[in-house]
C-alpha positions as MATLAB code, in Angstrom:
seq = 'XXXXXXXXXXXXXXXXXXXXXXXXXXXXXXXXXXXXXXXXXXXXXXXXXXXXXXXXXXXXXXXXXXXXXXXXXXXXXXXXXXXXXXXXXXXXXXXXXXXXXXXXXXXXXXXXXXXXXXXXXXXXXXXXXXXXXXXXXXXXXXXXXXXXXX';
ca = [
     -54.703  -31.823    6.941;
     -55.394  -28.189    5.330;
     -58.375  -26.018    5.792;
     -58.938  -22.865    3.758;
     -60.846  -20.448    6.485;
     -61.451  -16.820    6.091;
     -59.397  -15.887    9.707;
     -60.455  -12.308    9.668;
     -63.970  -13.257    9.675;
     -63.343  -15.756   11.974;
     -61.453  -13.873   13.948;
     -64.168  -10.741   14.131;
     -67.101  -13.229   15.321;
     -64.866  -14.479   17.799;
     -64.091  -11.066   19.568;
     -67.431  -10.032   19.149;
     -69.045  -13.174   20.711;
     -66.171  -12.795   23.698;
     -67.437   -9.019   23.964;
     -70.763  -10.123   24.587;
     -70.048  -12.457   26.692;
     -68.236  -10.398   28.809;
     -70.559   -7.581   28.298;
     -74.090   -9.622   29.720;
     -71.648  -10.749   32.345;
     -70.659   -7.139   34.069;
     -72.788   -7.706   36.893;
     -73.859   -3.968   38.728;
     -70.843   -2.167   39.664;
     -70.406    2.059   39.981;
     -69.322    4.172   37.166;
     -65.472    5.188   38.217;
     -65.013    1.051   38.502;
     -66.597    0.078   35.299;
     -64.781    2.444   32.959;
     -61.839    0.228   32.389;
     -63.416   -2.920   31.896;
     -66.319   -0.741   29.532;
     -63.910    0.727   27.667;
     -61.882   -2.449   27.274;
     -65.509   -3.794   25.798;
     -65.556   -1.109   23.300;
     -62.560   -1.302   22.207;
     -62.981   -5.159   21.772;
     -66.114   -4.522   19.920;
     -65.059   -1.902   17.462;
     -62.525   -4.089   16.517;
     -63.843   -7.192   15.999;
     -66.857   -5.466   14.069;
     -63.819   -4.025   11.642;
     -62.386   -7.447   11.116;
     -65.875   -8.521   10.673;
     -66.300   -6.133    7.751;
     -62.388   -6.570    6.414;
     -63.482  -10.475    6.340;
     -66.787   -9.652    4.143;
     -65.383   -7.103    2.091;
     -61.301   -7.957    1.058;
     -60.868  -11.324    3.043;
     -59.514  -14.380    1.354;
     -59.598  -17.723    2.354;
     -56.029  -18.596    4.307;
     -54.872  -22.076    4.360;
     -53.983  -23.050    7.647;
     -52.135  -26.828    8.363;
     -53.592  -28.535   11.497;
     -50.937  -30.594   11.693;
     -49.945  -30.736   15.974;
     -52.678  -29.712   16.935;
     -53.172  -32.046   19.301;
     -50.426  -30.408   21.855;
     -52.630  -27.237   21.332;
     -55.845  -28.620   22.029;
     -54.081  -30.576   25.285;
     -53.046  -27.656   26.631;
     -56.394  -25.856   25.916;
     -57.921  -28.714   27.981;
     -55.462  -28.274   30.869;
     -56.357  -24.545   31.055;
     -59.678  -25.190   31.528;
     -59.315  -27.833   34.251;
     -57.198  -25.756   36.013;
     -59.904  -22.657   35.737;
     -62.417  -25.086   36.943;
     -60.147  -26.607   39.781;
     -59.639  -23.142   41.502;
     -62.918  -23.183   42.188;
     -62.850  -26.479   44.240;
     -59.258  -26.733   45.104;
     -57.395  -23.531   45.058;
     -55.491  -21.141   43.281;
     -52.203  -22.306   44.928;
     -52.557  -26.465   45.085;
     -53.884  -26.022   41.297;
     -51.313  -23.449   40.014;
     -48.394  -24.936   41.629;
     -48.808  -28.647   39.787;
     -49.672  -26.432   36.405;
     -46.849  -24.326   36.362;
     -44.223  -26.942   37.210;
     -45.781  -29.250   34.487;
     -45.905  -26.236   31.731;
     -42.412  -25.703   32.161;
     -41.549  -29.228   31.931;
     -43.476  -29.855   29.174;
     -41.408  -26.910   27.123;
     -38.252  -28.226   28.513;
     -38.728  -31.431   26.903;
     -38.686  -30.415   23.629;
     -35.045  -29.391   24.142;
     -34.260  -32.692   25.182;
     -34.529  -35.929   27.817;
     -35.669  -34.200   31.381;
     -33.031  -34.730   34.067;
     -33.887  -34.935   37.561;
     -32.819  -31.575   38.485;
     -35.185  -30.267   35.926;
     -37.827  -31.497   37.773;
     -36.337  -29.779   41.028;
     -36.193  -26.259   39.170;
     -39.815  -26.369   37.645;
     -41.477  -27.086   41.485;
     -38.712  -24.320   42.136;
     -39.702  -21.717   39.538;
     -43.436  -22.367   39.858;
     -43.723  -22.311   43.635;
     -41.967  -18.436   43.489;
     -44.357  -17.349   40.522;
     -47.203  -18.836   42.297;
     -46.385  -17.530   46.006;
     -45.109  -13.868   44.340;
     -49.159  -13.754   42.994;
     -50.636  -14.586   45.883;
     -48.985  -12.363   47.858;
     -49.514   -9.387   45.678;
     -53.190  -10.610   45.428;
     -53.444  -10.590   49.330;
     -51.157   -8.510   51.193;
     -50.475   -5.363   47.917;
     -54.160   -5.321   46.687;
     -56.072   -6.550   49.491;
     -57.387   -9.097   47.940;
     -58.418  -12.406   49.451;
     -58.382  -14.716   45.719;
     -59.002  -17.669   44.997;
     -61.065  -19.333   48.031;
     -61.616  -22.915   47.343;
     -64.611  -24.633   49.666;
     -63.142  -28.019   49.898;
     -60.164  -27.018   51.463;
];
């Protein structure tokens, strides 16, 4: 199936509305912390409000193909179970599973999955996942990523 969307204008409301969601969202924090994520905002919102105007003034319809995108709205899906898990599980019991099954899931387009595949992914994601928490909690200070049911 093709669609014919204007993606600039798409694109601008898109930032924008992410902007303000992020931007009613700041909570009350002092001025030397918020200047990063404020001027982050700003630039977020200057440019979506040019693509905005690109999209009114010179855009032209593009015509995408939605052809696969089921994998993409799959993996959209996982992403936000796994944001929502965290919550109630845990960065580390959620992330762990995720990563290993990411990687697996882009190794099997190269071919069949062996069972040392398997072995490397748990591998791979357990480092990636341990190396963050560790720089979350003993380099920053941070304690991430508390869970209540655990």
């Amino acid at each position: 199936m093709r669609v014919r969307l204007n993606t600039e204008l798409l694109g601008g409301l898109f930032g924008m509305a992410l902007a303000a969601i992020f931007y009613f969202n700041r909570g009350n924090v002092g001025f030397l912390s918020a200047v990063f994520p404020n001027t982050v905002l700003a630039i977020l919102g200057v440019l979506s409000a040019v693509l905005i105007l690109r999209g009114l003034i010179a855009g032209e319809p593009t015509t995408l193909s939605l052809e696969g995108t089921g994998s993409v709205l799959f993996g959209i899906a996982v992403m936000a179970l796994w944001w929502i898990g965290i919550k109630y599980v845990g960065f580390v019991t959620t992330s762990v599973p995720l990563f290993a099954a990411l990687a697996l899931v882009m190794k099997r387009r190269a071919g069949p999955l062996a069972p040392r595949d398997y072995l490397i992914a748990l591998a791979v994601a357990l480092v990636v996942v341990g190396g963050f928490f560790w720089v979350f909690t003993e380099v920053l200070g941070i304690r991430p990523f508390r869970a209540p049911l655990l």
